[in-house]
Tab-separated table of C-alpha atoms in Angstrom:
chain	number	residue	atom	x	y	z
A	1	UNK	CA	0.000	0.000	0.000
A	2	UNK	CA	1.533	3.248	-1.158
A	3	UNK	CA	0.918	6.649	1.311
A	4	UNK	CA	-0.003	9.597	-1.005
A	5	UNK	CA	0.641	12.723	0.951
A	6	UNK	CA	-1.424	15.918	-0.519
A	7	UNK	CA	0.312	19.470	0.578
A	8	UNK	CA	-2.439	22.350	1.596
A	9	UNK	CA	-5.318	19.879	1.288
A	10	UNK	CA	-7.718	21.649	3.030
A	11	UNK	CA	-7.552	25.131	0.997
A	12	UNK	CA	-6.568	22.555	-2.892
A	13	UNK	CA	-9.062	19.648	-1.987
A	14	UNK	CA	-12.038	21.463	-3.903
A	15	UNK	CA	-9.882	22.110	-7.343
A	16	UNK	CA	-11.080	19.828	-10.122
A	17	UNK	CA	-7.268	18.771	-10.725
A	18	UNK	CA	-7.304	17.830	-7.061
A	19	UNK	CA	-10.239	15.919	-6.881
A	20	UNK	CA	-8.922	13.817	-9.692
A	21	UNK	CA	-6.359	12.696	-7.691
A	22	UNK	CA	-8.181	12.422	-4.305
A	23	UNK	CA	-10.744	9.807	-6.557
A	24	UNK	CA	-7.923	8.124	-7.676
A	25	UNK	CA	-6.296	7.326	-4.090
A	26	UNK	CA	-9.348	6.558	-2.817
A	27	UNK	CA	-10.477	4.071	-5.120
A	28	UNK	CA	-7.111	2.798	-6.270
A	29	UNK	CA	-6.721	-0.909	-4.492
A	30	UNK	CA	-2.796	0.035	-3.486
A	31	UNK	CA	-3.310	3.489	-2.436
A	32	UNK	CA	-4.412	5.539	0.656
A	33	UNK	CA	-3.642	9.182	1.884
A	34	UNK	CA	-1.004	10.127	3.976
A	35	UNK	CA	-1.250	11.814	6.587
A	36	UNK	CA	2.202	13.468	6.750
A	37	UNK	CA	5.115	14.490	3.896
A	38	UNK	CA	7.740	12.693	6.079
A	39	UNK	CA	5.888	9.316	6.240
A	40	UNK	CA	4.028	9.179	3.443
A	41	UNK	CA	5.760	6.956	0.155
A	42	UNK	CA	5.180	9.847	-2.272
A	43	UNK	CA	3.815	13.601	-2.136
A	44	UNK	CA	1.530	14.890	-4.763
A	45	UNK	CA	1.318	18.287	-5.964
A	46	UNK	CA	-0.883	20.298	-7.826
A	47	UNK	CA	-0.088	23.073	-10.671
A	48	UNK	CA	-1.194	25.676	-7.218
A	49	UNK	CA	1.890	24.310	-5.162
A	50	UNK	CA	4.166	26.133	-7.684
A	51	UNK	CA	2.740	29.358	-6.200
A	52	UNK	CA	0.030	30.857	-8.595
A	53	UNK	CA	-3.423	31.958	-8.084
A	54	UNK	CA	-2.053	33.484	-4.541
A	55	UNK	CA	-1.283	29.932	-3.124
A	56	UNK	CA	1.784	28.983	-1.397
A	57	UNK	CA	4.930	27.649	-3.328
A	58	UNK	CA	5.552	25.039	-2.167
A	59	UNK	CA	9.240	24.180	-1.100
A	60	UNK	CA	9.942	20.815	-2.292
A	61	UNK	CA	11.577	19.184	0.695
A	62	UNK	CA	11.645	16.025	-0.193
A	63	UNK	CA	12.353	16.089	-4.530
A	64	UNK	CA	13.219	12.232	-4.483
A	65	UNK	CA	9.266	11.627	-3.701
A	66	UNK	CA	7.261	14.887	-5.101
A	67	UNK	CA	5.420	14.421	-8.094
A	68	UNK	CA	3.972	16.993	-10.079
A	69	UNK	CA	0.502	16.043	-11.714
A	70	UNK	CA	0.040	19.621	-13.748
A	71	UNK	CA	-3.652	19.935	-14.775
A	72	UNK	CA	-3.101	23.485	-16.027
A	73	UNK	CA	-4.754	24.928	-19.555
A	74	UNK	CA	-1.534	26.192	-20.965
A	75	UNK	CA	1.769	24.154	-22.222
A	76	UNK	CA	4.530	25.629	-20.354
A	77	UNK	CA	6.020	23.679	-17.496
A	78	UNK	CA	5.940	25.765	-14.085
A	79	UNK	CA	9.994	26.438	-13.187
A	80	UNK	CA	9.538	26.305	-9.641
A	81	UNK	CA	9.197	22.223	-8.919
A	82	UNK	CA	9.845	21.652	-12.334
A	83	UNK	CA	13.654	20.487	-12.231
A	84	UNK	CA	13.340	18.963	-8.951
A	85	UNK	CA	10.581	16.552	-8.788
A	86	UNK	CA	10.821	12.823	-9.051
A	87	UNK	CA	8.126	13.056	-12.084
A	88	UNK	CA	6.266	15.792	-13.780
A	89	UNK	CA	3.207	14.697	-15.325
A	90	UNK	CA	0.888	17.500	-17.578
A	91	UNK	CA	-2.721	17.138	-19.674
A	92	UNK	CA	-1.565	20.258	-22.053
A	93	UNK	CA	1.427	19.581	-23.708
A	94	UNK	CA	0.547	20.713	-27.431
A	95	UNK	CA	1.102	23.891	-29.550
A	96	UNK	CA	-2.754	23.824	-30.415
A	97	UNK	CA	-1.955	26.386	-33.142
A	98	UNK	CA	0.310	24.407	-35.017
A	99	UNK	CA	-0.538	20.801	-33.702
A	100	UNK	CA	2.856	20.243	-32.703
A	101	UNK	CA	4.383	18.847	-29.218
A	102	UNK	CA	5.831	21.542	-26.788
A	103	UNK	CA	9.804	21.835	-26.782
A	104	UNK	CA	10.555	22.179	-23.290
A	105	UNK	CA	14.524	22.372	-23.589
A	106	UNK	CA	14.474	25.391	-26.567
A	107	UNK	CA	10.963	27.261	-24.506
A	108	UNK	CA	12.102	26.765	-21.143
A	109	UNK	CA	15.449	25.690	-20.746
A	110	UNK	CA	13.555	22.063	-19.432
A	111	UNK	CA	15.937	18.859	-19.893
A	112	UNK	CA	13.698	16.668	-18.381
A	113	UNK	CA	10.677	14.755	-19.371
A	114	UNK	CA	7.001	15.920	-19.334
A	115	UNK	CA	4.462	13.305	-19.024
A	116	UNK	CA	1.577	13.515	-20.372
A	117	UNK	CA	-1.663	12.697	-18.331
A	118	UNK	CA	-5.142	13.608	-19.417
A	119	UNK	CA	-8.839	14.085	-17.628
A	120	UNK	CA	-10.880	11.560	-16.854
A	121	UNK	CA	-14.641	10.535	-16.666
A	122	UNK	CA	-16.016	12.449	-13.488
A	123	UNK	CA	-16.646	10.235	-9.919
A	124	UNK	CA	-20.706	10.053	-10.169
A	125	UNK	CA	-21.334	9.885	-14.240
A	126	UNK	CA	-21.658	5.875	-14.622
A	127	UNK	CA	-25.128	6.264	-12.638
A	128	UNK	CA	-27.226	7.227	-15.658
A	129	UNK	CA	-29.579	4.767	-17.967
A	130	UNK	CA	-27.575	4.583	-21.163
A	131	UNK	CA	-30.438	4.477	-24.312
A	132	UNK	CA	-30.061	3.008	-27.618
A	133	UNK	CA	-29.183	6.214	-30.140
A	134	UNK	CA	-32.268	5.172	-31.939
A	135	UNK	CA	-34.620	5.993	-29.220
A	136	UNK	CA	-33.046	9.605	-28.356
A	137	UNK	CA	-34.727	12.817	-29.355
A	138	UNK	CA	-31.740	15.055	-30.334
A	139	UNK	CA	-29.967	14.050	-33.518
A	140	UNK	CA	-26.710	16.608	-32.855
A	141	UNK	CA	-26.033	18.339	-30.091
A	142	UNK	CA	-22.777	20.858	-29.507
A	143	UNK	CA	-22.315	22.547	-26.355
A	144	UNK	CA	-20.827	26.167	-27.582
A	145	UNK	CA	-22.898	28.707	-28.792
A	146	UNK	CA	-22.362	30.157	-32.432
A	147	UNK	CA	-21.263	33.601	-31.714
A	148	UNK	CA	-18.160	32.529	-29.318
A	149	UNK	CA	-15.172	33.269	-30.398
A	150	UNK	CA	-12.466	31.175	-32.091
A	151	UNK	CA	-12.742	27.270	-33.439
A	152	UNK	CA	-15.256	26.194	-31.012
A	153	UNK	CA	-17.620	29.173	-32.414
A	154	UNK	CA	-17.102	28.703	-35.771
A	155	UNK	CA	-18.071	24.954	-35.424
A	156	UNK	CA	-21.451	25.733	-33.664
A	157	UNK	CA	-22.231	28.184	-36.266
A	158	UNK	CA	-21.609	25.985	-38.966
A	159	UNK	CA	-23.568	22.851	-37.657
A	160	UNK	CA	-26.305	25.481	-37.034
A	161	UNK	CA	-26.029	26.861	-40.306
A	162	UNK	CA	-25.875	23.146	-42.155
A	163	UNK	CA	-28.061	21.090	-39.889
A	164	UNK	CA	-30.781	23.068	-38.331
A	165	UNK	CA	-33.479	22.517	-41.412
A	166	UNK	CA	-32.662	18.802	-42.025
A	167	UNK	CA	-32.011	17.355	-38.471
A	168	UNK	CA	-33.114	18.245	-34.436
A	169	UNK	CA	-30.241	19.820	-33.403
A	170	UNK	CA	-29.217	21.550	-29.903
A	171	UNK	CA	-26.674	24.520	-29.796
A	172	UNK	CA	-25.342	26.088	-27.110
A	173	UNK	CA	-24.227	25.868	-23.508
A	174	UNK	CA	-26.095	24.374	-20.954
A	175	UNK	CA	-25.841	24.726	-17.100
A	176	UNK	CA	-23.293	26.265	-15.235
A	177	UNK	CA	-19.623	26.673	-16.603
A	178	UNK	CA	-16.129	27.852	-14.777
A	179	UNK	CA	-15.307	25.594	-11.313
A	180	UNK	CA	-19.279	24.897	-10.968
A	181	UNK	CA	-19.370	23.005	-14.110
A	182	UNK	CA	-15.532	21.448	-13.388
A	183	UNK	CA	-16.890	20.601	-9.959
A	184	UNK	CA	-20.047	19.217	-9.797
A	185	UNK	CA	-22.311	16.641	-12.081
A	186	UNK	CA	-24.761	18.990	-13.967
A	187	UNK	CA	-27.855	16.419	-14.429
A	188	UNK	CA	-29.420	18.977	-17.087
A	189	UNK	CA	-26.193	18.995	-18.946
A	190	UNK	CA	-25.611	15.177	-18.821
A	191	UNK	CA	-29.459	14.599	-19.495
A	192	UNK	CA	-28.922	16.551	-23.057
A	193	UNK	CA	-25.686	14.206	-23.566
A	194	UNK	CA	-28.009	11.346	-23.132
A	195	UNK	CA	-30.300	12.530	-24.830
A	196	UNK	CA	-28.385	13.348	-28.215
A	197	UNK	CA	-27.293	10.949	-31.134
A	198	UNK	CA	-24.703	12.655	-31.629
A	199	UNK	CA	-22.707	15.003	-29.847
A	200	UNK	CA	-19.544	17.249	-31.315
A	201	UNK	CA	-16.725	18.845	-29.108
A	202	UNK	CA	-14.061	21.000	-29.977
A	203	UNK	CA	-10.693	21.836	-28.073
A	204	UNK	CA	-9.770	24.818	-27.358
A	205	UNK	CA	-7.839	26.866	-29.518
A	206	UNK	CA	-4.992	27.346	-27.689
A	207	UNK	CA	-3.943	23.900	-25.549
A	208	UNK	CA	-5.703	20.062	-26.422
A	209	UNK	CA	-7.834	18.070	-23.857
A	210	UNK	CA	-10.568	19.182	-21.617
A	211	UNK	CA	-13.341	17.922	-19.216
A	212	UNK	CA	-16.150	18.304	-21.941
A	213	UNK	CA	-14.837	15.027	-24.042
A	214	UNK	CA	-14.809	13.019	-21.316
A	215	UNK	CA	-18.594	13.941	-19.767
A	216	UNK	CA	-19.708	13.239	-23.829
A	217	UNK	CA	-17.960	9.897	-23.857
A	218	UNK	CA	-19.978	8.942	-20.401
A	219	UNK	CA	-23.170	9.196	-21.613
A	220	UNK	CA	-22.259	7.232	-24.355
A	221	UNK	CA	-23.606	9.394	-27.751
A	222	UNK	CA	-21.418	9.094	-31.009
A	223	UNK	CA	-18.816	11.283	-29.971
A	224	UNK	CA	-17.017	13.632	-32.666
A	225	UNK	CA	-14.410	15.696	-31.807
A	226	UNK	CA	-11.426	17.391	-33.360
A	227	UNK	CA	-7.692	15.873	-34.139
A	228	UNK	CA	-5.265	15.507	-31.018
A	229	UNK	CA	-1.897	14.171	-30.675
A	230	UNK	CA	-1.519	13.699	-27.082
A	231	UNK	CA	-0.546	10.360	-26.083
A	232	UNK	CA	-2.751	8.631	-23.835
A	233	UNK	CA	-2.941	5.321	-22.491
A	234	UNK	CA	-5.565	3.339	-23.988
A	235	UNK	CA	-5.916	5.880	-26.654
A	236	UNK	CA	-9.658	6.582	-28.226
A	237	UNK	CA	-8.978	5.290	-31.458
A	238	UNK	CA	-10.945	7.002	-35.076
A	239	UNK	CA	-14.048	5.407	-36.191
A	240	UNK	CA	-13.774	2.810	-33.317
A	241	UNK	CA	-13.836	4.698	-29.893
A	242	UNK	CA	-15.317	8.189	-31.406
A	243	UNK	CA	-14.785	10.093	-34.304
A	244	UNK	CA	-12.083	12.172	-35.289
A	245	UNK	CA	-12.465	15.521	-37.881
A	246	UNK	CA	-10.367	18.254	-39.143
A	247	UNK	CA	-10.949	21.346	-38.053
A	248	UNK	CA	-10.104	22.703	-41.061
A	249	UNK	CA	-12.804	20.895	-43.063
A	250	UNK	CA	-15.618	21.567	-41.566
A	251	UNK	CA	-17.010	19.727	-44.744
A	252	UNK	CA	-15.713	16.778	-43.857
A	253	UNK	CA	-17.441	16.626	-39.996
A	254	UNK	CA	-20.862	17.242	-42.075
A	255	UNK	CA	-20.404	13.842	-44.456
A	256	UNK	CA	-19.517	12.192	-40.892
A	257	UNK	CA	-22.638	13.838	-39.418
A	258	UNK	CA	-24.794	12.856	-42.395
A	259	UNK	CA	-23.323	9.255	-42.577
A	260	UNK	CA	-23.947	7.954	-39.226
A	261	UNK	CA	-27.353	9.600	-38.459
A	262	UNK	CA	-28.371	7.516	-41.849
A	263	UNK	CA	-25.955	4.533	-40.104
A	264	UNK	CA	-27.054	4.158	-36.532
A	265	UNK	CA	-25.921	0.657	-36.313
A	266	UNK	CA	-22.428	2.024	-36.873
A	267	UNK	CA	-22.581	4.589	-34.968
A	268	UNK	CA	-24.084	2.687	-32.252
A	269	UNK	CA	-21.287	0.488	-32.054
A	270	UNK	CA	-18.687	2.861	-32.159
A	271	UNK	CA	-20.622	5.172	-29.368
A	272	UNK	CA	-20.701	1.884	-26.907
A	273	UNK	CA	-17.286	0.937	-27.575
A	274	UNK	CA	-16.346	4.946	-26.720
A	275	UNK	CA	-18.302	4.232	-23.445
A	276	UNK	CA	-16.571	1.152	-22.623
A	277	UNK	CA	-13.240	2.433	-23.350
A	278	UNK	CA	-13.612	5.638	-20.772
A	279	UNK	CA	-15.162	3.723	-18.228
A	280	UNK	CA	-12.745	0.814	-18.268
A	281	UNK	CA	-9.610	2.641	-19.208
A	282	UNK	CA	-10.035	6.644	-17.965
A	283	UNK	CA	-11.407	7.058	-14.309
A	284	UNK	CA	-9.442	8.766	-11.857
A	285	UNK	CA	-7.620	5.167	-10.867
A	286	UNK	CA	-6.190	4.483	-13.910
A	287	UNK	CA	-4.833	7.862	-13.798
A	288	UNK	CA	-2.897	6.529	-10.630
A	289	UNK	CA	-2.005	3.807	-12.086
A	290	UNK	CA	-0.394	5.769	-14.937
A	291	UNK	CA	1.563	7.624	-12.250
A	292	UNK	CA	2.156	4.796	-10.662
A	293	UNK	CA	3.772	2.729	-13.201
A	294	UNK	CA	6.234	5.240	-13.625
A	295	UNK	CA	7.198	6.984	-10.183
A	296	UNK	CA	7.819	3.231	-8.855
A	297	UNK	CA	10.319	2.596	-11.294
A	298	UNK	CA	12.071	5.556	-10.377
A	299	UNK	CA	12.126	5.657	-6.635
């Protein structure tokens, strides 16, 4: 049984990051909190412990047992723990702009290796009745609205533009967004997911991965969202986990749309293998056992 000490848990344990890794522990068979840095087998920190957002830095007694699981949007590495931890996992390591992987040692002066880690499916979403696509009421929906700014905008607008005449079709957010929506299980929100066919996310323009693919993939519609590079572990794989488009062919996404609303078989198999996938492969335990199978190697 590994001890998993938590700096400043009182004042972090509500940060969506946080609470990833405070699921894991907890349900991970070979893991429990510590109760103390000096006892404890490892110390976990969050992207706060390196001192933004007016928290503490934290001073990285012990480097040969700190880990650094960096949930933060952008793709720089924070310099403070950085070149002292035993690992330093991160969910954003891509140049979104240019789809290209973050050069630590030319940006930052970083000779060490970034891991990358991504979300998960959210402690409380396998509860829902999961309905055959056939029976549900919303053919597409997409959870930005049209006049937002950047990709995610321009996608809503042009599904609304193409679709709203020939299929039903919901646009826009729903519920609560910022650390409400990261926090908490939205059943209006999810009850749209399962109620949709279809449902298309986008990334954000600047950094890949984000909570929104994940909630999609748990209430098991036909998932469609655009091209990312990050590796993951048991990787969602095109046309059999979800489906991948090109955000520069917008075009393209519509033939996808058009061919699996007329295909529901296929895209019923590909949505259920999608669920399976995230709820087998992506809760917040096998993101400590990601960490795991690497930190133990190098203690």
């Amino acid at each position: 049984m590994f001890e998993i000490y938590i700096p400043f848990l009182e004042f972090l344990k509500e940060a969506p990051s946080v609470k990833i890794l405070l699921e894991g522990i907890k349900g991970h068979p070979l893991t429990q909190l510590g109760s103390c840095e000096k006892k404890s087998d490892f110390i976990f920190l969050d992207f706060r412990h390196a001192g933004i957002f007016g928290c503490t830095n934290y001073p990285c007694p012990y480097p040969d047992k700190t880990v650094m699981i960096d949930y933060y949007d952008g793709a720089g590495a924070f310099p403070g723990p950085a070149p002292k931890v035993l690992a330093y996992f991160k969910r954003s390591v891509v140049e979104k702009p240019i789809l290209a992987f973050r050069n630590y040692l030319k940006f930052q002066q970083l000779d060490r290796e970034i891991i990358p880690i991504s979300y998960c499916v959210k402690e409380g979403a396998a509860a829902w009745d999961i309905t055959p696509l056939r029976d549900r009421p919303i053919d597409i929906s997409v959870f930005f609205n049209p006049d937002s700014a950047g990709c995610r905008g321009k996608m809503a607008s042009f599904i609304k533009a193409t679709f709203l005449d020939k299929y039903k079709i919901s646009i826009g957010y729903c519920g609560a967004g910022g650390e409400i929506g990261r926090n908490t299980i939205q059943k209006k929100y999810y009850d749209k997911i399962l109620d949709s066919k279809i449902v298309i996310n986008c990334n954000p323009d600047l950094y890949e991965g984000d909570w929104r693919l994940f909630e999609a993939l748990s209430g098991a519609p036909l998932v469609m969202v655009d091209k990312m590079i990050t590796p993951v572990v048991n990787p969602f794989v095109d046309k059999k986990d979800l489906i991948y488009y090109d955000v520069n062919n917008f075009g393209g996404l519509a033939s996808y749309v058009d061919y699996y609303l007329n295909n529901l078989e296929e895209a019923q198999a590909i949505a259920s293998q999608g669920y399976t996938n995230a709820f087998t492969n992506h809760q917040a335990k096998n993101r400590i056992d990601e960490i795991l199978s690497v930190i133990t190697k190098k203690k």
